[in-house]
Coordinates of C-alpha atoms and ligand atoms in Angstrom, one line a residue:
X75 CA -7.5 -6.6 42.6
X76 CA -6.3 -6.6 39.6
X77 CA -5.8 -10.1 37.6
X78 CA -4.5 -11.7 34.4
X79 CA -7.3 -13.5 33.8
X80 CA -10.5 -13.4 31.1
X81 CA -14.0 -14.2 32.9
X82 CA -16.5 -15.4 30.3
X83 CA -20.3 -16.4 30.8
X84 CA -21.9 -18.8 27.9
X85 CA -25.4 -17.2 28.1
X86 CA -26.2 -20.7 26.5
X87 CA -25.5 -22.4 30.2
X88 CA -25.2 -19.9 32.3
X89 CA -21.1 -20.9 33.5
X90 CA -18.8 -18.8 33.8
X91 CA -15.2 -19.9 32.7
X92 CA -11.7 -17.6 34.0
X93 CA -9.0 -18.0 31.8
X94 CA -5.3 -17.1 31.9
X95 CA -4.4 -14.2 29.8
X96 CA -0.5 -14.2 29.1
X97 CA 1.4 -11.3 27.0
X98 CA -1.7 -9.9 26.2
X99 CA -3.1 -13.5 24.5
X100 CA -5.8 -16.4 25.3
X101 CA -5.3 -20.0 24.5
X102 CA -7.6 -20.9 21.6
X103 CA -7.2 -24.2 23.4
X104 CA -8.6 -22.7 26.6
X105 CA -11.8 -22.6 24.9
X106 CA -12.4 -25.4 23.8
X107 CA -13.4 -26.3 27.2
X108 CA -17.0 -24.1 27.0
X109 CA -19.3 -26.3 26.1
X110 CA -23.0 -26.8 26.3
X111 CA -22.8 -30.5 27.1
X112 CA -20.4 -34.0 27.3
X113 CA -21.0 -34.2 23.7
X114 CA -20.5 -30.5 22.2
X115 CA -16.4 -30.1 20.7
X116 CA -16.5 -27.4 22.6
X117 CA -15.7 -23.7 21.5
X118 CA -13.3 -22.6 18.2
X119 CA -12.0 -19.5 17.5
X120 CA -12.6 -18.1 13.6
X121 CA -10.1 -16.3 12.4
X122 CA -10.0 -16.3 8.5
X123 CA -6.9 -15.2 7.5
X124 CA -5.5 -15.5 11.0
X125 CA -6.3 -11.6 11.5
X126 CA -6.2 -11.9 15.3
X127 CA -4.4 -15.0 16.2
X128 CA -0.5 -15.6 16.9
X129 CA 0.7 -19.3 16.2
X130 CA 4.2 -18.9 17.7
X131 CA 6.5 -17.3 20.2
X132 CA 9.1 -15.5 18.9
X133 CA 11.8 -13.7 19.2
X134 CA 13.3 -12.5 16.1
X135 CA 11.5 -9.9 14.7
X136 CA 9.6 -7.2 16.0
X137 CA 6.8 -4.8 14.4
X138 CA 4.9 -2.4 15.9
X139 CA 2.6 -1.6 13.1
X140 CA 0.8 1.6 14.8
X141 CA 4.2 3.5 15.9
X142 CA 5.8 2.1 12.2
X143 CA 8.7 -0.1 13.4
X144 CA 10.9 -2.9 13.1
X145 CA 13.4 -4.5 14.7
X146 CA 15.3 -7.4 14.0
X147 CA 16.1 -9.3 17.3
X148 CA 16.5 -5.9 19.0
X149 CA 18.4 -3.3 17.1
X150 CA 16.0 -0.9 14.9
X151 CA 16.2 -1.6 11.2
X152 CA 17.5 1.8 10.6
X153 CA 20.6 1.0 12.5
X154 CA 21.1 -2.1 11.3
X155 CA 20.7 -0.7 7.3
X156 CA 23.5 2.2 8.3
X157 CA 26.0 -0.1 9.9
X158 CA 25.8 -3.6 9.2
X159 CA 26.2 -5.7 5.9
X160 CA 23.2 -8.1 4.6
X161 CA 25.5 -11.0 5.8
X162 CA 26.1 -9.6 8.9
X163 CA 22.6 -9.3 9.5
X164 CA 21.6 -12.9 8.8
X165 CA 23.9 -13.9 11.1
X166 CA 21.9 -12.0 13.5
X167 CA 18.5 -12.6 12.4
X168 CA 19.9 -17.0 13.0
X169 CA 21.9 -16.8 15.9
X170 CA 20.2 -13.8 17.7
X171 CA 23.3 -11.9 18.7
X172 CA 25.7 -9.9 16.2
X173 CA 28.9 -11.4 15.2
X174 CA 32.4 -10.2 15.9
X175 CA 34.9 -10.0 14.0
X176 CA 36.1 -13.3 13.7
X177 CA 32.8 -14.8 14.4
X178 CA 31.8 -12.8 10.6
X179 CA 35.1 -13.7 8.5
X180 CA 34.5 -17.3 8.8
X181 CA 30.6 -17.1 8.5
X182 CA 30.9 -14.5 5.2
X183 CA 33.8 -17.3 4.1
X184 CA 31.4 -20.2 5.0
X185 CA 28.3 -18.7 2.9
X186 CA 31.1 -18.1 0.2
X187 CA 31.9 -21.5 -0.3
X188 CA 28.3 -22.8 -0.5
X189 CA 27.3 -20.6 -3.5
X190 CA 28.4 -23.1 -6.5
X191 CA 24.9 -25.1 -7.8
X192 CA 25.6 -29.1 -8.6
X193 CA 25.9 -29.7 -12.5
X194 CA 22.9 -31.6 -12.2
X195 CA 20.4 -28.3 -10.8
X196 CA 22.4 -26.0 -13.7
X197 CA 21.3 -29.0 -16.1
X198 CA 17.7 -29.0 -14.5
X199 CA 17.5 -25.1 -15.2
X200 CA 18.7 -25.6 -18.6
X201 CA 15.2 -27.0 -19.4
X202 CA 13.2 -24.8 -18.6
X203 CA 11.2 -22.4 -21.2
X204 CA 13.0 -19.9 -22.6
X205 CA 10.3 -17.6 -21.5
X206 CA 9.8 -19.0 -18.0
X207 CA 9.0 -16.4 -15.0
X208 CA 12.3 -15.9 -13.0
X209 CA 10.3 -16.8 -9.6
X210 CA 8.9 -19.8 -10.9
X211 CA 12.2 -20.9 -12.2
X212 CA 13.6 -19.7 -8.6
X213 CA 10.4 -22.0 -7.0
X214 CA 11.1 -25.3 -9.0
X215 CA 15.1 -25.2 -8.9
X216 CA 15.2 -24.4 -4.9
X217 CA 12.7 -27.5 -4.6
X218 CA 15.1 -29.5 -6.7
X219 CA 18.0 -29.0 -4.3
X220 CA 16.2 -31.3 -2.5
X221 CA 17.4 -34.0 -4.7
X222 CA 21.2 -32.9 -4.5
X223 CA 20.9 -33.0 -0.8
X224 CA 18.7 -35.8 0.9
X225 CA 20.7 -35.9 3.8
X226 CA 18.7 -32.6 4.4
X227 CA 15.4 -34.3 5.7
X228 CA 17.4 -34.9 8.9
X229 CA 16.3 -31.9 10.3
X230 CA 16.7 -32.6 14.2
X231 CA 20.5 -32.6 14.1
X232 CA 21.1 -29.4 14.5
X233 CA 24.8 -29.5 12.4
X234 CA 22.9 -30.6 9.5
X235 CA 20.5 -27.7 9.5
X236 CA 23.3 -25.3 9.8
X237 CA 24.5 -26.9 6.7
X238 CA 21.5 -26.7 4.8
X239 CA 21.0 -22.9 6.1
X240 CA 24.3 -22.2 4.5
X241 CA 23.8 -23.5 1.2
X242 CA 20.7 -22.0 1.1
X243 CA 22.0 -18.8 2.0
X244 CA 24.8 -19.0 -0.7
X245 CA 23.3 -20.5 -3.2
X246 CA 19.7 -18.3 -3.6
X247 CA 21.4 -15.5 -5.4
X248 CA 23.1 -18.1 -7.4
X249 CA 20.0 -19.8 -8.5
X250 CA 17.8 -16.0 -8.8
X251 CA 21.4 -14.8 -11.5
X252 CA 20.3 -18.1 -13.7
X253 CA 17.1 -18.1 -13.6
X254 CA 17.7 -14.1 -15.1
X255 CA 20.4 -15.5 -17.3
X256 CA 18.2 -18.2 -18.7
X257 CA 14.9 -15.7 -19.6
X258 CA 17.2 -13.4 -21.4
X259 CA 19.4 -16.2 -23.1
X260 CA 23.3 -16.1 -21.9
X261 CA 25.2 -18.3 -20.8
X262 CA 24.8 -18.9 -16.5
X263 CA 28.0 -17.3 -15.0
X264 CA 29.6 -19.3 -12.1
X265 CA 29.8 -17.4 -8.6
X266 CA 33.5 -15.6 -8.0
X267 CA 34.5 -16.0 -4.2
X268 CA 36.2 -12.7 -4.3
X269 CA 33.9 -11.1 -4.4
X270 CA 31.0 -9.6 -1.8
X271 CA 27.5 -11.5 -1.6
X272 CA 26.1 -8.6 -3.4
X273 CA 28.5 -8.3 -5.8
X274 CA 29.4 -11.5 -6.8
X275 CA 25.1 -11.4 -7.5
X276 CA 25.7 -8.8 -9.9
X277 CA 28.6 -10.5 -11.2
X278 CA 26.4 -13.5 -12.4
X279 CA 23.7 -11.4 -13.5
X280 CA 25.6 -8.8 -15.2
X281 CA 29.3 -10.4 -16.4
X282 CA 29.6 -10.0 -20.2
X283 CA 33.2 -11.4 -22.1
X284 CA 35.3 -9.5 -18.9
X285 CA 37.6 -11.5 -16.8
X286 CA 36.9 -10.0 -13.3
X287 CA 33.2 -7.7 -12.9
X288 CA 33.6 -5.2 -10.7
X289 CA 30.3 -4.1 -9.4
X290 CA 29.8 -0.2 -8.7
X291 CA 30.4 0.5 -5.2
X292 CA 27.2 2.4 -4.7
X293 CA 25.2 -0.1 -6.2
X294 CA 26.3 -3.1 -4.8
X295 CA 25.9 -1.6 -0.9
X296 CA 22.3 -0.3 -2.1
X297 CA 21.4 -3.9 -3.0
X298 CA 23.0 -4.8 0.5
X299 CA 21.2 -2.6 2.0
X300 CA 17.7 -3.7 0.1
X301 CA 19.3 -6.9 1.6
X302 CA 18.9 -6.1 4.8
X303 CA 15.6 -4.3 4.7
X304 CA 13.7 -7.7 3.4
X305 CA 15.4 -10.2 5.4
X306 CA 12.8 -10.9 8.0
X307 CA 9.5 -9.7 8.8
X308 CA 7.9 -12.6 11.4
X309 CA 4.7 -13.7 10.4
X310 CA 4.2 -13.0 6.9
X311 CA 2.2 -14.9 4.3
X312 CA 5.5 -16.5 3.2
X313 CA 6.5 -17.2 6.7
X314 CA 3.9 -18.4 7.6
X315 CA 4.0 -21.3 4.7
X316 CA 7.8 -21.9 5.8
X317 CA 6.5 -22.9 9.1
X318 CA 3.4 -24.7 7.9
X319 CA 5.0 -26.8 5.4
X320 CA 8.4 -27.1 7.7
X321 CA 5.9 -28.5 10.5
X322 CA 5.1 -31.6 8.7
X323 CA 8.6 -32.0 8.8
X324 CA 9.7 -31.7 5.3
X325 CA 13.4 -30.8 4.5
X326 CA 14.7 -27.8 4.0
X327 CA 14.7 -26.9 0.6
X328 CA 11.1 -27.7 0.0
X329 CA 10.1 -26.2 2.9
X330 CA 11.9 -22.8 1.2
X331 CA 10.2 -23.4 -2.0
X332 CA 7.0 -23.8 -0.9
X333 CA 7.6 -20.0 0.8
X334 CA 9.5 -18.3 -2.3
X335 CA 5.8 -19.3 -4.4
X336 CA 3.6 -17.7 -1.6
X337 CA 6.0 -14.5 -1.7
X338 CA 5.3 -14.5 -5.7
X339 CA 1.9 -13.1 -5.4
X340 CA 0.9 -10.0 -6.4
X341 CA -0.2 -9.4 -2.5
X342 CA 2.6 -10.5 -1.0
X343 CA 6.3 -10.0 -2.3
X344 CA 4.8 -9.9 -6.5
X345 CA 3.6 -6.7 -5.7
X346 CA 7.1 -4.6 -6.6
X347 CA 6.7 -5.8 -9.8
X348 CA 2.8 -5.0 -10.4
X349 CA 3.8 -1.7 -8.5
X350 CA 6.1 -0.9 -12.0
X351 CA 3.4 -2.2 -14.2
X352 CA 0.4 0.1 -12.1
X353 CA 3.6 3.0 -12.8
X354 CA 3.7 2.3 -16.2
X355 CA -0.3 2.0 -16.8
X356 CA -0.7 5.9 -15.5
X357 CA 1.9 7.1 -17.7
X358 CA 2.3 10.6 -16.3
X359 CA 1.4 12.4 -13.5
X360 CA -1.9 14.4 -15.0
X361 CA -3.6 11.1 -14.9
X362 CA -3.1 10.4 -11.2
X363 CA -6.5 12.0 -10.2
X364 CA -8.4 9.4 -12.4
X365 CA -6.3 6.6 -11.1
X366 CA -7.1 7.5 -7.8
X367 CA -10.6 7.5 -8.5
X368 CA -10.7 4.3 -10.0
X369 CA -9.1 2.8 -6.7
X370 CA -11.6 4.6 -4.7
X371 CA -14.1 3.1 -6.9
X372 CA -13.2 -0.3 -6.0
X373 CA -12.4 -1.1 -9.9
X374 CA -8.2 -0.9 -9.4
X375 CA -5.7 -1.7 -6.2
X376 CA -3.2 1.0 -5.1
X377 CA -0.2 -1.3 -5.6
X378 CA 2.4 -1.2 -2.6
X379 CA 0.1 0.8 -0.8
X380 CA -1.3 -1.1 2.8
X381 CA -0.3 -3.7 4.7
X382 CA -2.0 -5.8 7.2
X383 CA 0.2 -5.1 10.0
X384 CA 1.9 -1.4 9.4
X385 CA -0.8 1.4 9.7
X386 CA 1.5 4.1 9.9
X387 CA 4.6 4.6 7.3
X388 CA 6.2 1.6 6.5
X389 CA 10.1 2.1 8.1
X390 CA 11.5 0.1 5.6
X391 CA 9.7 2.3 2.7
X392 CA 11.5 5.4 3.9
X393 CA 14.9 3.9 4.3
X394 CA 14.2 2.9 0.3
X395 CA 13.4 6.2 -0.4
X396 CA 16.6 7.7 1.0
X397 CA 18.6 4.7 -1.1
X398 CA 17.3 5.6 -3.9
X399 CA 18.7 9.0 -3.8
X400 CA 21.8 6.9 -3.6
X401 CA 21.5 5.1 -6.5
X402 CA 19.7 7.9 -8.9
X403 CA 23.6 9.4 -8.7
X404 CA 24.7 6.7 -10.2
X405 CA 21.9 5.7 -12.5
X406 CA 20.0 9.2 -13.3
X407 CA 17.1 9.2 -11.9
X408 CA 14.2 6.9 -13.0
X409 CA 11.2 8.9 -14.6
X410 CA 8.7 6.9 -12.8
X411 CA 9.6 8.1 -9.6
X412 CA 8.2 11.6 -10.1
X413 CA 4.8 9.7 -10.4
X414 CA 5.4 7.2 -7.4
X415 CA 5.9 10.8 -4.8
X416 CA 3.1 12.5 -6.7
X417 CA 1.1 9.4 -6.3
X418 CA 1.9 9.1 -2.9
X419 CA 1.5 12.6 -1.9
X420 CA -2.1 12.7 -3.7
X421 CA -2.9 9.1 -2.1
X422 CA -1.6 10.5 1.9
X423 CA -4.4 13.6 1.7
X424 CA -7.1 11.1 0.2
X425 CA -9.6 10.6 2.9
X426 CA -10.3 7.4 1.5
X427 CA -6.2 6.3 2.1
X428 CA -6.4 7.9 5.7
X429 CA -9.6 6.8 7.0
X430 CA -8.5 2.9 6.0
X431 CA -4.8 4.2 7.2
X432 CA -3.2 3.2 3.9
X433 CA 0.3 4.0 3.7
X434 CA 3.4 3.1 1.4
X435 CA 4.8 -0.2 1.8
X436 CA 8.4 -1.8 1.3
X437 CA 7.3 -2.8 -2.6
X438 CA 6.1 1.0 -3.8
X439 CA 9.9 2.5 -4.0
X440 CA 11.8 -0.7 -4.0
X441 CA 10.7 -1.8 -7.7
X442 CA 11.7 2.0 -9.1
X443 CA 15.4 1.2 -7.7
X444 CA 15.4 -2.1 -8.9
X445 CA 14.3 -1.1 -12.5
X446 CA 17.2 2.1 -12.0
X447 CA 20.1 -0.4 -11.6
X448 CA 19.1 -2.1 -14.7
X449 CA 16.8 -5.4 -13.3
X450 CA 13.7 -6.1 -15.4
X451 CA 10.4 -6.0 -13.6
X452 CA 10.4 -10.1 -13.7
X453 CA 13.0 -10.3 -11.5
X454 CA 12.0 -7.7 -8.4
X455 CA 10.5 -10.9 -6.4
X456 CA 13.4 -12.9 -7.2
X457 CA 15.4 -9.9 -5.4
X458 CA 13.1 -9.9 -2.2
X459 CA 13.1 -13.8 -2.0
X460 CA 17.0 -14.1 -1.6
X461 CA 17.2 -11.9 1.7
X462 CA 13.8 -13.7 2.5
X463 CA 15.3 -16.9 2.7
X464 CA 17.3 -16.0 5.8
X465 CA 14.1 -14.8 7.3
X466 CA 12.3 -18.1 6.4
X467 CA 15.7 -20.4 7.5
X468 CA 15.6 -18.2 11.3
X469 CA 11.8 -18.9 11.5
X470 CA 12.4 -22.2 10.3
X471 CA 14.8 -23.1 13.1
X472 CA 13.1 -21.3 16.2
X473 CA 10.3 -23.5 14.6
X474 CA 11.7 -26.9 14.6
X475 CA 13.2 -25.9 17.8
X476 CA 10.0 -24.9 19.7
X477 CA 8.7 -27.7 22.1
X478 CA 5.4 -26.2 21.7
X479 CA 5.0 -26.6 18.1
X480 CA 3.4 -28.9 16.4
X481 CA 2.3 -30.2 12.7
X482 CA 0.2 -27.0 11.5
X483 CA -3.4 -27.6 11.4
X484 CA -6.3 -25.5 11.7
X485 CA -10.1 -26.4 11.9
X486 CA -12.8 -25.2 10.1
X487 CA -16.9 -24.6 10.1
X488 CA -17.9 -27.4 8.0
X489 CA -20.8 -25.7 5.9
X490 CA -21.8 -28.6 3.0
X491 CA -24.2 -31.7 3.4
X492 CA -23.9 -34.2 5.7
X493 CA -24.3 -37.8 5.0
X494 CA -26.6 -38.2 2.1
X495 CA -28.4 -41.2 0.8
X496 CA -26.2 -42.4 -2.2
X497 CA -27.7 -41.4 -5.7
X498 CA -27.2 -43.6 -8.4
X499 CA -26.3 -42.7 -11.7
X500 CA -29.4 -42.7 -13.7
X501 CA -30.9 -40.2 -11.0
X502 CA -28.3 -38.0 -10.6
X503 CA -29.2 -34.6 -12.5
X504 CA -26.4 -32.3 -13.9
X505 CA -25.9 -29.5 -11.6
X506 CA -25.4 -26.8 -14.4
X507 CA -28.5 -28.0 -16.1
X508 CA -31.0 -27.8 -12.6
X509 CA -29.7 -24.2 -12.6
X510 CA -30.7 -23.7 -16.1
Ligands
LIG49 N1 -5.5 0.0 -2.7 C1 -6.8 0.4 -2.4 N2 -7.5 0.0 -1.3 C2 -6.8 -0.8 -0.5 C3 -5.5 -1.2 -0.6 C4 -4.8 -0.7 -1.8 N3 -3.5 -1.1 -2.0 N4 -5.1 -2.0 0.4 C5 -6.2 -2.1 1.2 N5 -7.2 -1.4 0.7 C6 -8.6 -1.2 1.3 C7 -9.4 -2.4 1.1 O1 -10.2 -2.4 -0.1 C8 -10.3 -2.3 2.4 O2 -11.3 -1.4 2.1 P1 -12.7 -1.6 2.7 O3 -12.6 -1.5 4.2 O4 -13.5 -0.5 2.2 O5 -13.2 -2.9 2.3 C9 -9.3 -1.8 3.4 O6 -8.4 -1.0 2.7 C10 -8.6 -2.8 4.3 O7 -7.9 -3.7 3.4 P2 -7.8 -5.2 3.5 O8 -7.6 -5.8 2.1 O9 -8.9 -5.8 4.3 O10 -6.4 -5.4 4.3 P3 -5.5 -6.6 4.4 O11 -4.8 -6.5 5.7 O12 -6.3 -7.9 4.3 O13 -4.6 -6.6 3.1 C11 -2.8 -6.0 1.7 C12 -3.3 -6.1 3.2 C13 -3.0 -7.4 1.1 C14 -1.3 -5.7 1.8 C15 -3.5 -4.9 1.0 O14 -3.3 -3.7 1.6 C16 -3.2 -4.9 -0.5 O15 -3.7 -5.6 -1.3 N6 -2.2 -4.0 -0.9 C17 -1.7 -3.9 -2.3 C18 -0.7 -5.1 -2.6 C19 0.6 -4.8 -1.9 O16 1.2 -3.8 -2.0 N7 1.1 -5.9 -1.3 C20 2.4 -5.9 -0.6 C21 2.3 -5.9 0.9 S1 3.9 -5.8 1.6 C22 4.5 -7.3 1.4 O17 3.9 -8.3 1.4 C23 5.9 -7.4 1.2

């Protein structure tokens, strides 16, 4: 009969070992207890890059990266993107069920109200380079909300984390408009509580010497939508740091910061913006083919192209592609997308891209709208953090919730020296110079 059990033989002793299989998984733990004798640790998994290993339950987010979807605690992102607004969604993605009417006025009020900065974080920003990268501004500044809020290292009261969620919430778009305002030299513009979470962004990124900004309609609901398409996507690199550092039990802020610098790489959420610069480098479409070739060559990367999980079409990519239409209405159409669908359509034939099942991901249209509605390059990964942060915040809570969980920690295959007879100085040889 059938059973959910694993039965393994260790040709070293000759046992056999049955373990529980559960949801399709094995404890690592499980095997620690194959060993050869009293004194063996027993076995480890490797997993480099945690390619095969989960290290949570959750039940927030849901990819299937074969079939090419997502859902956010249930509902399909395509739903969610055609109905819902970005704040409506976080309050999904943190509570798990989507709010009613009431249940949404006060939270969209309650986010509203948390999007001023101290003086003292506006001051902190002040002093930063005039030529400072918008994400590492965004890193240092959502660290140093730490020191406006210490109360925030109280993370097991559960009020106080809600607090912290909301003024992280609110106060990410306030901190991503400054650290744009800064690099380009104007004066910070304070948040306007009429206005919507996307639009009171582009009010303190955009407002000039005009009383009230009034962001375009079309624009502001893409951005929501953009929003909504980047607030969560469970076990990402940056995640996956939120979670780490959030284990140890460090507050809040810190925790967020720590996740905002893994999204800035160029493999993680930095690629929009090398995406514009790879874009930029081809110039026009007659130089796709030797583009192509260099990436097949191994000498250049395919920027917003693959992903570890999706290896079919990226959902999110094609709900991008159908808001850009949106916003090329508004804007004109940007040049460079001509070269992105050419690129794309060249790259999707390429047995190279289909054997390796390399498809578009949510950075190769996103950076072409971004750049369309008037944001420099610099700031597209200050634009995926914000939504991120609710992702991180949810993940953070069913983390710091989960009796299971732990301080993060993972072993290793120690592979240096082991304990050497101590060299005094006048024998030791320089290393470089033995190589010579
Ligand atoms: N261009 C060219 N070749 C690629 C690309 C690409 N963009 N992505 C993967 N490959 C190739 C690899 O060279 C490798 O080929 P090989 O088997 O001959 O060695 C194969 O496809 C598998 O790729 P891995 O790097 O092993 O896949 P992994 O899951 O580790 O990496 C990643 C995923 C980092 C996203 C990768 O596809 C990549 O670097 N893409 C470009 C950067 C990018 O767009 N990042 C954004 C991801 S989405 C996000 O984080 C929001």
């Amino acid at each position: 009969m059938a059973s959910s059990t694993l039965t393994i033989t260790d040709n070293r002793t000759d046992r056999t070992y049955t373990l529980p299989i559960e949801d399709g998984t094995v404890r690592s733990m499980d095997f620690r207890k194959i060993r050869t004798s009293d004194e063996d640790f027993g076995l480890m998994m490797y997993d480099p890059a945690f390619m095969n290993t989960a290290s949570c339950r959750s039940n927030i987010t849901y990819i299937d990266g074969e079939r090419g979807i997502l859902e956010y605690r249930g509902y399909p992102i395509e739903v969610l993107a055609e109905h819902c607004t970005f704040l409506e969604v976080a309050y999904l993605l943190l509570f798990g069920e989507l709010p009613n009417e009431a249940e949404l006025k006060n939270w969209v009020y309650e986010i509203t109200h948390h999007t001023m900065l101290h003086e003292t974080t506006k001051k902190f920003m002040e002093g930063f380079r005039y030529d400072a990268h918008p994400m590492a501004m965004l890193v240092s500044s959502v660290a140093a909300l730490a020191t406006v809020y210490p109360e925030a290292r109280d993370i097991h009261d559960p009020d106080n984390r809600l607090l912290q969620i909301k003024r992280l919430i609110g106060k990410m778009p306030t901190i991503a408009a400054m650290s744009y305002r800064h690099s380009v030299g104007f004066p910070y513009v304070y948040p306007d509580n009429d206005l919507s979470y996307p639009g009171n962004f582009m009010n303190m990124l955009w407002r000039m010497v005009e009383p009230k900004y009034a962001a375009n309609p079309v624009l502001s609901r893409a951005l929501d939508v953009l929003f909504i398409l980047h607030a969560d996507h469970e076990q990402n690199c940056s995640t996956n740091t939120m979670r780490s550092v959030g284990s140890s039990q460090a507050d809040p802020y810190l925790a967020t910061a720590a996740a905002a610098a893994a999204l800035s790489g160029p493999l993680h959420g930095g690629a929009n913006e090398e995406v514009l610069k790879m874009l930029d480098e081809i110039g026009s479409k007659q130089n796709i083919p030797a583009f192509i070739k260099r990436v097949k060559d191994g000498q250049e990367k395919l920027m917003g192209f693959g992903h570890r999980v999706y290896k079919n079409y990226d959902p999110r990519a094609k709900i991008i592609k159908w808001t850009a239409e949106q916003v090329f209405e508004v804007t004109g159409r940007n040049p460079k997308l001509d070269i992105a669908l050419e690129l794309e359509r060249i790259a999707l034939e390429d047995e190279y891209f289909i054997k390796r099942k390399l498809y578009p991901n949510v950075d190769f249209y996103s950076g072409i709208i971004y750049q369309a509605m008037g944001f420099k390059p610099s700031m597209f990964t200050a634009l995926f953090a914000i939504p991120r942060t609710v992702g991180w915040l949810a993940q953070w809570q069913e983390m710091v919730t989960d009796a299971e969980q732990k301080i993060a920690r993972p072993r290793q295959i120690y592979t240096g020296q082991r304990t050497r007879p101590f060299l005094p100085m006048e024998e030791r040889q320089s290393a470089v110079l033995t190589k010579a």
